[in-house]
mmCIF file of C-alpha atoms in Angstrom:
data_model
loop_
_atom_site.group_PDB
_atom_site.id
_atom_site.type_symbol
_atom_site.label_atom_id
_atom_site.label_comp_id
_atom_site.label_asym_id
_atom_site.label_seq_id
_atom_site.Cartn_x
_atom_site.Cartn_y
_atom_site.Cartn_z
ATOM 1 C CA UNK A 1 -2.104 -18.406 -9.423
ATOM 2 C CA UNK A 2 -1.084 -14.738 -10.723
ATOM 3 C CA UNK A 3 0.454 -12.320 -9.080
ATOM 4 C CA UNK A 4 -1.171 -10.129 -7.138
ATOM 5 C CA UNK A 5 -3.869 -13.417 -6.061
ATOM 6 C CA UNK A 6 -4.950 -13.244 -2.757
ATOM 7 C CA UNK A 7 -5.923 -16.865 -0.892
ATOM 8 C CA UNK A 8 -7.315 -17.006 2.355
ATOM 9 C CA UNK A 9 -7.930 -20.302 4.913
ATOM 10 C CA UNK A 10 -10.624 -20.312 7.315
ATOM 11 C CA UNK A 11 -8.901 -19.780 10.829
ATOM 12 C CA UNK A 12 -8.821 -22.924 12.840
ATOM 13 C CA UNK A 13 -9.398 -25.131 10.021
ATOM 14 C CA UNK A 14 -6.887 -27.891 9.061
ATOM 15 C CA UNK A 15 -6.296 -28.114 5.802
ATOM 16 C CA UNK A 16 -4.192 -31.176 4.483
ATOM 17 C CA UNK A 17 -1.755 -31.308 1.421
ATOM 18 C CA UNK A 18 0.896 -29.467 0.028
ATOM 19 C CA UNK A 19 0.824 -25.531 -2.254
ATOM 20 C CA UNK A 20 3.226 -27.073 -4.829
ATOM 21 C CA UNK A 21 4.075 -23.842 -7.477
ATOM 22 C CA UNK A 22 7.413 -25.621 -8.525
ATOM 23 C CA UNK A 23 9.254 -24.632 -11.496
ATOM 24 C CA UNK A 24 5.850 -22.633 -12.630
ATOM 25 C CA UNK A 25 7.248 -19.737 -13.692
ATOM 26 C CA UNK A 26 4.476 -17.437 -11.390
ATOM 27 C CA UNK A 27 5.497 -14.322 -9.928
ATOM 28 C CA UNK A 28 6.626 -11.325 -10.594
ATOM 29 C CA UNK A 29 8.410 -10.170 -7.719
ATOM 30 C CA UNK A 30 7.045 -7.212 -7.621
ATOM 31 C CA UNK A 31 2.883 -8.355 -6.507
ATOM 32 C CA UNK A 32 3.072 -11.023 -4.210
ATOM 33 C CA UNK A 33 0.712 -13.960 -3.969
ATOM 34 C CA UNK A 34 -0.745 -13.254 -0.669
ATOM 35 C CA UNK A 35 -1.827 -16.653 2.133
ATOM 36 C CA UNK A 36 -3.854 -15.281 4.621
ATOM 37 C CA UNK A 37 -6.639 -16.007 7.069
ATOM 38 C CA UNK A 38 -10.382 -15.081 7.214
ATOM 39 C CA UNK A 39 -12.291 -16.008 10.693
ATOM 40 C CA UNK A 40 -11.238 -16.617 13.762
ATOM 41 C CA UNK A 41 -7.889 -18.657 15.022
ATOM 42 C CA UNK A 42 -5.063 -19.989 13.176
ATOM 43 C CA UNK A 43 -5.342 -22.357 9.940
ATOM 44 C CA UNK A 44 -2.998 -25.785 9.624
ATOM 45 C CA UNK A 45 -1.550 -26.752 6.670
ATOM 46 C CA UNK A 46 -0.297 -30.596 7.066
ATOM 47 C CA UNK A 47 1.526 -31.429 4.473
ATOM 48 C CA UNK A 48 2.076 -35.299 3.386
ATOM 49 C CA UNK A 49 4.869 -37.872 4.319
ATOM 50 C CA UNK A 50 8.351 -36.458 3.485
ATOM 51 C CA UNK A 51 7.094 -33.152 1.903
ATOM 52 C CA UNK A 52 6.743 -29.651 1.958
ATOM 53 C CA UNK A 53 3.834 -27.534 2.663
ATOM 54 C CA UNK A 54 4.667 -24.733 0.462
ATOM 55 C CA UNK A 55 7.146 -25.309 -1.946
ATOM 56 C CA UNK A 56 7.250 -22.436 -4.596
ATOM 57 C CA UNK A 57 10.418 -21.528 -7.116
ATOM 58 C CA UNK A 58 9.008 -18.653 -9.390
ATOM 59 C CA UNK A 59 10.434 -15.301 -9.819
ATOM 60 C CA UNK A 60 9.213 -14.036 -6.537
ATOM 61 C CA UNK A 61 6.180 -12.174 -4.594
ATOM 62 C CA UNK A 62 5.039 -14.551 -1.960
ATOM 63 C CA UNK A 63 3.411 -13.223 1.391
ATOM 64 C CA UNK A 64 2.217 -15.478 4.429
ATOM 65 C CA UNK A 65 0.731 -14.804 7.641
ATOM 66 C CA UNK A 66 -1.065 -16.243 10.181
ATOM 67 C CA UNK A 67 -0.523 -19.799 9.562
ATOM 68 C CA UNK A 68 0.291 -23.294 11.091
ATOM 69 C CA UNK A 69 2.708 -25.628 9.513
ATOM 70 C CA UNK A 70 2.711 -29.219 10.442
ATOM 71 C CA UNK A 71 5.160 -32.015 8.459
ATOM 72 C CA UNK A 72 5.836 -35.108 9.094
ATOM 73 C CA UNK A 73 8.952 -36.167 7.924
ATOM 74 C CA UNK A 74 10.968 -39.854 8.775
ATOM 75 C CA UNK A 75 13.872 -38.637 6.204
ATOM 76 C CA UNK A 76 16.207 -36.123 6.221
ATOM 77 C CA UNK A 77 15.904 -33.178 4.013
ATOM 78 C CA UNK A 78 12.496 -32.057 3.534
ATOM 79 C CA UNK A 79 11.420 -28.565 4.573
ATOM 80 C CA UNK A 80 8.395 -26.609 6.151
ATOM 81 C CA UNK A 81 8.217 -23.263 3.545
ATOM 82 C CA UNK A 82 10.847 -23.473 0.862
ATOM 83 C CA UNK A 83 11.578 -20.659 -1.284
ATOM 84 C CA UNK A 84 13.725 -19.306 -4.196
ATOM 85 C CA UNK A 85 14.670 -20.786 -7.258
ATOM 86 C CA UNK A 86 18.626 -22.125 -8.380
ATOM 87 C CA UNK A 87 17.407 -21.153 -11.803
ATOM 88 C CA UNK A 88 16.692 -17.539 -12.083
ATOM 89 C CA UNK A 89 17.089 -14.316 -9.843
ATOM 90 C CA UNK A 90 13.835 -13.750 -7.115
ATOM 91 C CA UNK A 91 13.037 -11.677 -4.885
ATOM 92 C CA UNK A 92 9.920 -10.386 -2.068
ATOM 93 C CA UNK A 93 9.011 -13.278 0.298
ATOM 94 C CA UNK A 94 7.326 -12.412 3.285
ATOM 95 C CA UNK A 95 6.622 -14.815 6.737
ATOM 96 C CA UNK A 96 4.491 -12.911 9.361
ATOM 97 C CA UNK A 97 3.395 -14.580 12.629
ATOM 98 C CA UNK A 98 3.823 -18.278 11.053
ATOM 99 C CA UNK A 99 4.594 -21.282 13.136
ATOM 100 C CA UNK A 100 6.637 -24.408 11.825
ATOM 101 C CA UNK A 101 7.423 -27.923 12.767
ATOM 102 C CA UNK A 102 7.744 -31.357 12.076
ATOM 103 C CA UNK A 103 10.605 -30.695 9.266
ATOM 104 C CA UNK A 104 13.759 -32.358 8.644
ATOM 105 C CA UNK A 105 16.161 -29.966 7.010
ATOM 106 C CA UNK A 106 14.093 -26.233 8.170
ATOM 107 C CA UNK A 107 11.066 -25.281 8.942
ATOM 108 C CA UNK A 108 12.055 -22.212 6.323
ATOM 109 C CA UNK A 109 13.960 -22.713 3.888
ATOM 110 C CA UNK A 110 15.070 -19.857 1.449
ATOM 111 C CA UNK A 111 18.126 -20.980 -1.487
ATOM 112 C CA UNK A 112 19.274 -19.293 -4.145
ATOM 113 C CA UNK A 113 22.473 -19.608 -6.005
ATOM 114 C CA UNK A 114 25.685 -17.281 -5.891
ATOM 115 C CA UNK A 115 25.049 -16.442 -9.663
ATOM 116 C CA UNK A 116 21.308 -15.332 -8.645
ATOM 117 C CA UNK A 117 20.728 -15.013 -5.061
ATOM 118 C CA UNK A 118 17.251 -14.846 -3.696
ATOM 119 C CA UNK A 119 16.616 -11.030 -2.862
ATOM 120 C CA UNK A 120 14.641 -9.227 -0.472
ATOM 121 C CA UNK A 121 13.462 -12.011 2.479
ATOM 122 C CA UNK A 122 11.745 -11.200 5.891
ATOM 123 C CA UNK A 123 10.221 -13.351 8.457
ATOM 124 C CA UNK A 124 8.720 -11.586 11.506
ATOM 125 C CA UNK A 125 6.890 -12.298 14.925
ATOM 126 C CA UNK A 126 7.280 -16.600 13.714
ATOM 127 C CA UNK A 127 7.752 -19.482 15.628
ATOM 128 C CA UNK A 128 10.420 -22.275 14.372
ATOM 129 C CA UNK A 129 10.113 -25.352 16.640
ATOM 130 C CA UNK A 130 11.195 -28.953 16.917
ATOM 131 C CA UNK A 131 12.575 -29.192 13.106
ATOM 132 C CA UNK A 132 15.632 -30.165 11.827
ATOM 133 C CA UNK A 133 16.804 -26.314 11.994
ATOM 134 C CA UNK A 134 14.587 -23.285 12.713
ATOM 135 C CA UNK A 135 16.023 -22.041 8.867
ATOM 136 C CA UNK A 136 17.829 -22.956 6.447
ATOM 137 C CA UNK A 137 18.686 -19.671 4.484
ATOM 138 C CA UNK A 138 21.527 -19.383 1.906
ATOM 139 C CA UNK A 139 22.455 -17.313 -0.663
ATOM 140 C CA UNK A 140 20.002 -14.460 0.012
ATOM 141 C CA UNK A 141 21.053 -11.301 -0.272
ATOM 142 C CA UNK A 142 18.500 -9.070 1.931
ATOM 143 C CA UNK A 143 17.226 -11.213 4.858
ATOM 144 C CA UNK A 144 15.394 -9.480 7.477
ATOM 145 C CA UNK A 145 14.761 -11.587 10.946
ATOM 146 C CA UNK A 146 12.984 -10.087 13.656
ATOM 147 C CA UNK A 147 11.778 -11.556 16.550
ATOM 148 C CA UNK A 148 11.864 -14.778 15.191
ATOM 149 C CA UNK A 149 12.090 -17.473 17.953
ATOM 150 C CA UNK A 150 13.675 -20.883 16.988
ATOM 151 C CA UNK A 151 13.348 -23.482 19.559
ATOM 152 C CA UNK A 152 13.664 -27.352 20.653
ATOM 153 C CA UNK A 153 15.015 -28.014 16.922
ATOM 154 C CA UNK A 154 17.176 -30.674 16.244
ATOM 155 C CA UNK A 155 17.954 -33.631 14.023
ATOM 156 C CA UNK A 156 14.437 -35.305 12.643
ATOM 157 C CA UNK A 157 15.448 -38.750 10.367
ATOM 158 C CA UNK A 158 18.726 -40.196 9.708
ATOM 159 C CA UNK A 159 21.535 -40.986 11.711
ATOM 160 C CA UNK A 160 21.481 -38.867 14.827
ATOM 161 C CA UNK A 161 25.723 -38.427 14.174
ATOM 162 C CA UNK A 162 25.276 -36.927 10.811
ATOM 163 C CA UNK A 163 25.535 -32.960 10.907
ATOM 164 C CA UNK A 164 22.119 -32.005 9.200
ATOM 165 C CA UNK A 165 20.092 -30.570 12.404
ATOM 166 C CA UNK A 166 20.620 -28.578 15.695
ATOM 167 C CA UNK A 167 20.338 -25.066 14.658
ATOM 168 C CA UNK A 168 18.064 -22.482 15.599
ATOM 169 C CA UNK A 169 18.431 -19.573 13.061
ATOM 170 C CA UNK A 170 21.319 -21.196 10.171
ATOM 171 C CA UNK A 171 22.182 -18.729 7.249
ATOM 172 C CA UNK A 172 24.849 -19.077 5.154
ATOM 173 C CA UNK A 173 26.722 -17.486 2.239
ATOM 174 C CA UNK A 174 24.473 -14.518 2.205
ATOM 175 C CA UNK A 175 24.858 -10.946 2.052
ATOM 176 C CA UNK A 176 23.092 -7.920 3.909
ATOM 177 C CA UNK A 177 21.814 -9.543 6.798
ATOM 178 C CA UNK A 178 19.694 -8.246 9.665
ATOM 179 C CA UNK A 179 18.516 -10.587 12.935
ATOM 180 C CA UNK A 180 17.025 -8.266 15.385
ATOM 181 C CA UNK A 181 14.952 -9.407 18.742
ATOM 182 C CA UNK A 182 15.331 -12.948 17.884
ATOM 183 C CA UNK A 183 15.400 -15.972 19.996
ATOM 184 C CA UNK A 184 17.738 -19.321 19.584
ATOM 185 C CA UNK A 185 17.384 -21.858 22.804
ATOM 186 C CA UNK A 186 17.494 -24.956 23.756
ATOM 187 C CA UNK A 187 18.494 -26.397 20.213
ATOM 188 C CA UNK A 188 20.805 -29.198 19.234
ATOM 189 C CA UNK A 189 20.283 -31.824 22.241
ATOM 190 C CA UNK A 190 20.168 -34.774 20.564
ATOM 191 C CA UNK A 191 22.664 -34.294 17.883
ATOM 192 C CA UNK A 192 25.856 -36.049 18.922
ATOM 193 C CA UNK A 193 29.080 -34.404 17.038
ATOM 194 C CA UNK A 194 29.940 -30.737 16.453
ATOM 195 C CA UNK A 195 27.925 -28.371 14.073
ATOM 196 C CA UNK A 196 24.853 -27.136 16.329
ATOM 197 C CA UNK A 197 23.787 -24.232 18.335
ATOM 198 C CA UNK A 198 21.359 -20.946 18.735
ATOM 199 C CA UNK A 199 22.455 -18.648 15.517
ATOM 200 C CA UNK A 200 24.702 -19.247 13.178
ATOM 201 C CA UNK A 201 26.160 -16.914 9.697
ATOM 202 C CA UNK A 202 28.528 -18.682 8.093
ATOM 203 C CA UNK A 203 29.904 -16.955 4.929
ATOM 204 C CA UNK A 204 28.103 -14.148 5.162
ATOM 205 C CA UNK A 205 28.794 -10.364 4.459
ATOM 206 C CA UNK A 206 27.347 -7.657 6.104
ATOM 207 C CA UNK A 207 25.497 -9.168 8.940
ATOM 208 C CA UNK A 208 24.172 -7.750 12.009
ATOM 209 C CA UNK A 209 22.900 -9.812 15.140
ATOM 210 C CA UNK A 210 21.207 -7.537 17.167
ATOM 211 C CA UNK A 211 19.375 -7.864 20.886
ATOM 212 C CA UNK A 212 18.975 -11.780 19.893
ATOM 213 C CA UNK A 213 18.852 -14.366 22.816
ATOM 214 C CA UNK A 214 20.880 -17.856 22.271
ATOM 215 C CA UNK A 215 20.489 -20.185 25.403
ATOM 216 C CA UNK A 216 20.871 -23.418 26.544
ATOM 217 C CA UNK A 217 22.095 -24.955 23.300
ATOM 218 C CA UNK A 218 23.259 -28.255 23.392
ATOM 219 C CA UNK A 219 22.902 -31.014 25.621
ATOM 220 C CA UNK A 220 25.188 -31.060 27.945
ATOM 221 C CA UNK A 221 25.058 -35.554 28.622
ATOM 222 C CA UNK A 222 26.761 -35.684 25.179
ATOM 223 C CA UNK A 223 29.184 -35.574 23.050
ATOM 224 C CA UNK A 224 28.730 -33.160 21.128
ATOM 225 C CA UNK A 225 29.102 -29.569 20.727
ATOM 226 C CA UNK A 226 26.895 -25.967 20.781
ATOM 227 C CA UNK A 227 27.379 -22.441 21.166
ATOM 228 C CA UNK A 228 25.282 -19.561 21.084
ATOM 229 C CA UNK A 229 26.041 -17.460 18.709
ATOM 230 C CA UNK A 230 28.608 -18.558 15.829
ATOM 231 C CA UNK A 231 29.517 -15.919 13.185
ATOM 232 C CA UNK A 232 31.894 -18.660 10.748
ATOM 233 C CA UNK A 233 33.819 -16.927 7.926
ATOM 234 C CA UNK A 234 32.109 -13.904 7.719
ATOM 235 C CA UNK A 235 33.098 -10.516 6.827
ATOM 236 C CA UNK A 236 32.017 -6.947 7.875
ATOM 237 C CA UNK A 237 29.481 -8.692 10.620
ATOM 238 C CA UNK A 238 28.500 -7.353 14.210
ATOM 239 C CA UNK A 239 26.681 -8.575 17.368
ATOM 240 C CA UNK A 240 25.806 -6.558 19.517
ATOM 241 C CA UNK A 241 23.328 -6.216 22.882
ATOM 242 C CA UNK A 242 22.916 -9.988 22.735
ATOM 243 C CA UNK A 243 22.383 -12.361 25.847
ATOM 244 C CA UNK A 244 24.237 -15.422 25.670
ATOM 245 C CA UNK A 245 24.119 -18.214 28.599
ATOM 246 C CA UNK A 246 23.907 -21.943 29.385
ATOM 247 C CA UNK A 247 25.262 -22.805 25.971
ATOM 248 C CA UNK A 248 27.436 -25.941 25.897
ATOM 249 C CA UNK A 249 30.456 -24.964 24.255
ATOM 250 C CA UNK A 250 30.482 -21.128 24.654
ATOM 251 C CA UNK A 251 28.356 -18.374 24.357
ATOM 252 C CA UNK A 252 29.739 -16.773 21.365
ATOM 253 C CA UNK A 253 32.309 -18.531 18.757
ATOM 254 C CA UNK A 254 34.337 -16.359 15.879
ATOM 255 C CA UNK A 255 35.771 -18.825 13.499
ATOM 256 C CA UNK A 256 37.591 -18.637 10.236
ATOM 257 C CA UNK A 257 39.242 -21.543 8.568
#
């Protein structure tokens, strides 16, 4: 692939396998490789035992929309859409109207280092459902969320006590953050100890969390704990005009070891 390719799946095909552009240096960040649809309905992508569907560390410039993710995945730490590379600055990655699940670490996942954070990251108008965590996002510096809804995820593999799943939206040590319109319910039920809930920033600067939606996190049989909305060691962050309810261990938790 070059940048600037455009690739299009018939809509309501199901396509099986995995878009593996590891370590292949493509992109530019600048003209994204584009995954689209042609036809009628939606396109799925199932990707093999224990592995991604799109896995792709170049420099950046990857759009998506309109697709179906389905994984499959016994073992912890596998997710749906990962992106960024922990070699080399990217940037430009796009998610429009995708839908994710069957993952067991997120159905996105977007990691960068602190040295070279992944730049510039939107997803819009997606569903994140019944995955280890909606997202797993950290260092990113430039993440747009809006009306993402992340539901029904919780731990997939492993030892139900370990603290690897229950979250909704999850981004950590990143920087410039905007969630707007976005949705995390009913998340974290069968994980058993603390460390689950609706939306989480944890060591983030410069976050907003605005008109989200975090209810009925947490099961409420167990153990365990879940709040709505957690900002965790953050700095210069708001919330504001969200709706928090039914959450097991509080709506809203401000924490800072």
């Amino acid at each position: 692939a070059q940048p600037g390719d455009v690739f299009r799946s018939q809509g309501g095909a199901t396509l099986f396998g995995m878009l593996d552009w590891f370590w292949k240096g493509i992109g530019d960040g600048v003209r994204p490789i584009t995954l689209g649809v042609y036809g009628t309905g939606r396109p799925v992508i199932r990707s093999p035992v224990s592995r991604e569907a799109v896995l792709y560390a170049g420099l950046g410039g990857l759009h998506i929309e309109g697709i179906d993710f389905r994984g499959d995945c016994p073992s912890p730490g596998t997710s749906g859409v990962k992106l960024g590379s922990t070699e080399a600055p990217c940037k430009n990655f796009k998610l429009t109207d995708v839908d994710v699940s069957g993952y067991s670490l997120g159905g996105i996942e977007a990691a960068g280092r602190v040295a070279h954070p992944v730049g510039d990251v939107g997803i819009e108008s997606s569903r994140l459902h019944h995955n280890a965590n909606g997202t797993h996002i950290g260092c990113v510096r430039g993440l747009t969320m809006i009306r993402v809804d992340a539901f029904e995820n919780d731990l997939i593999g492993g030892d139900p006590n370990l603290h690897v799943g229950g979250y909704g939206i999850a981004v950590y040590d990143s920087e410039s953050v905007l969630l707007e319109h976005c949705r995390g319910n009913r998340n974290g039920w069968k994980t058993t100890v603390g460390g689950h809930g609706g939306i989480i920033l944890q060591n983030c600067d410069d976050g907003r969390v605005r008109y989200c939606r975090a209810v009925n996190n947490g099961d409420p049989t167990t153990n365990g704990d879940a709040q709505g909305i957690i900002f965790y060691g953050c700095r210069d962050c708001l919330g504001e005009h969200n709706y928090v309810a039914g959450n097991l261990n509080g709506g809203l938790s401000l924490h800072q070891d």
